[in-house]
CSV table of C-alpha atoms in Angstrom, one decimal:
chain,number,residue,atom,x,y,z
L,255,UNK,CA,-6.5,-10.6,10.8
L,256,UNK,CA,-6.8,-7.1,9.5
L,257,UNK,CA,-7.8,-5.8,12.9
L,258,UNK,CA,-4.9,-7.5,14.5
L,259,UNK,CA,-2.4,-6.2,12.0
L,260,UNK,CA,-3.7,-2.6,12.6
L,261,UNK,CA,-4.0,-2.7,16.4
L,262,UNK,CA,-1.4,-5.1,17.8
L,263,UNK,CA,2.4,-5.4,17.7
L,264,UNK,CA,3.3,-8.4,15.6
L,265,UNK,CA,6.8,-9.8,15.4
L,266,UNK,CA,8.2,-8.8,12.0
L,267,UNK,CA,9.5,-12.4,11.4
L,268,UNK,CA,5.9,-13.7,11.7
L,269,UNK,CA,4.5,-11.4,9.0
L,270,UNK,CA,7.5,-11.5,6.7
L,271,UNK,CA,5.7,-13.7,4.1
L,272,UNK,CA,2.8,-11.1,4.0
L,273,UNK,CA,5.3,-8.2,3.4
L,274,UNK,CA,7.1,-10.0,0.6
L,275,UNK,CA,7.3,-8.2,-2.8
L,276,UNK,CA,8.2,-9.2,-6.3
L,277,UNK,CA,10.3,-6.6,-8.1
L,278,UNK,CA,9.8,-6.2,-11.8
L,279,UNK,CA,12.1,-4.1,-13.9
L,280,UNK,CA,10.3,-1.8,-16.3
L,281,UNK,CA,12.2,-0.3,-19.2
L,282,UNK,CA,11.8,3.4,-19.3
L,283,UNK,CA,14.0,3.7,-22.4
L,284,UNK,CA,17.5,5.0,-22.9
L,285,UNK,CA,18.8,2.4,-20.5
L,286,UNK,CA,16.8,3.6,-17.6
L,287,UNK,CA,14.9,1.1,-15.5
L,288,UNK,CA,11.9,1.7,-13.1
L,289,UNK,CA,11.5,-0.9,-10.4
L,290,UNK,CA,7.9,-1.9,-9.9
L,291,UNK,CA,7.1,-3.7,-6.6
L,292,UNK,CA,4.1,-6.0,-6.5
L,293,UNK,CA,3.0,-7.0,-3.0
L,294,UNK,CA,1.4,-10.3,-1.9
L,295,UNK,CA,-2.3,-10.6,-2.6
L,296,UNK,CA,-3.2,-10.9,1.1
L,297,UNK,CA,-1.4,-7.6,1.9
L,298,UNK,CA,-3.2,-5.9,-1.0
L,299,UNK,CA,-6.6,-7.1,0.3
L,300,UNK,CA,-5.8,-6.0,3.8
L,301,UNK,CA,-4.8,-2.5,2.5
L,302,UNK,CA,-8.0,-2.2,0.5
L,303,UNK,CA,-10.1,-3.1,3.6
L,304,UNK,CA,-8.2,-0.6,5.8
L,305,UNK,CA,-8.4,2.2,3.3
L,306,UNK,CA,-12.1,1.7,2.8
L,307,UNK,CA,-12.5,2.4,6.5
L,308,UNK,CA,-10.0,5.3,7.0
L,309,UNK,CA,-10.3,7.0,3.6
L,310,UNK,CA,-12.3,10.0,4.9
L,311,UNK,CA,-9.8,10.5,7.7
L,312,UNK,CA,-6.9,10.4,5.1
L,313,UNK,CA,-8.7,12.9,2.9
L,314,UNK,CA,-9.3,15.3,5.8
L,315,UNK,CA,-5.7,14.9,7.1
L,316,UNK,CA,-4.1,15.6,3.8
L,317,UNK,CA,-6.4,18.6,3.0
L,318,UNK,CA,-5.1,20.8,0.3
L,319,UNK,CA,-1.7,19.1,0.3
L,320,UNK,CA,-3.0,16.2,-1.8
L,321,UNK,CA,-5.1,17.5,-4.7
L,322,UNK,CA,-6.1,14.1,-5.9
L,323,UNK,CA,-7.2,12.7,-2.5
L,324,UNK,CA,-10.5,11.0,-2.9
L,325,UNK,CA,-10.5,10.9,-6.7
L,326,UNK,CA,-10.5,7.6,-8.6
L,327,UNK,CA,-7.0,6.7,-9.5
L,328,UNK,CA,-5.8,9.8,-7.5
């Protein structure tokens, strides 16, 4: 499924359930709210698999623009 999502056109209506998000309002204080989006589990698993494969390319492509590229929690 991950390979198909990365290499083929898929009708957006077909994958709408995978792209769903839950929005959670997080109080920042003083009446400000930060919206936190939590994606579906399957989408997060697919993202992890893809990033595991392309991480070196992303680090090379971002170069000095992204100082935390490749660091844990970066």
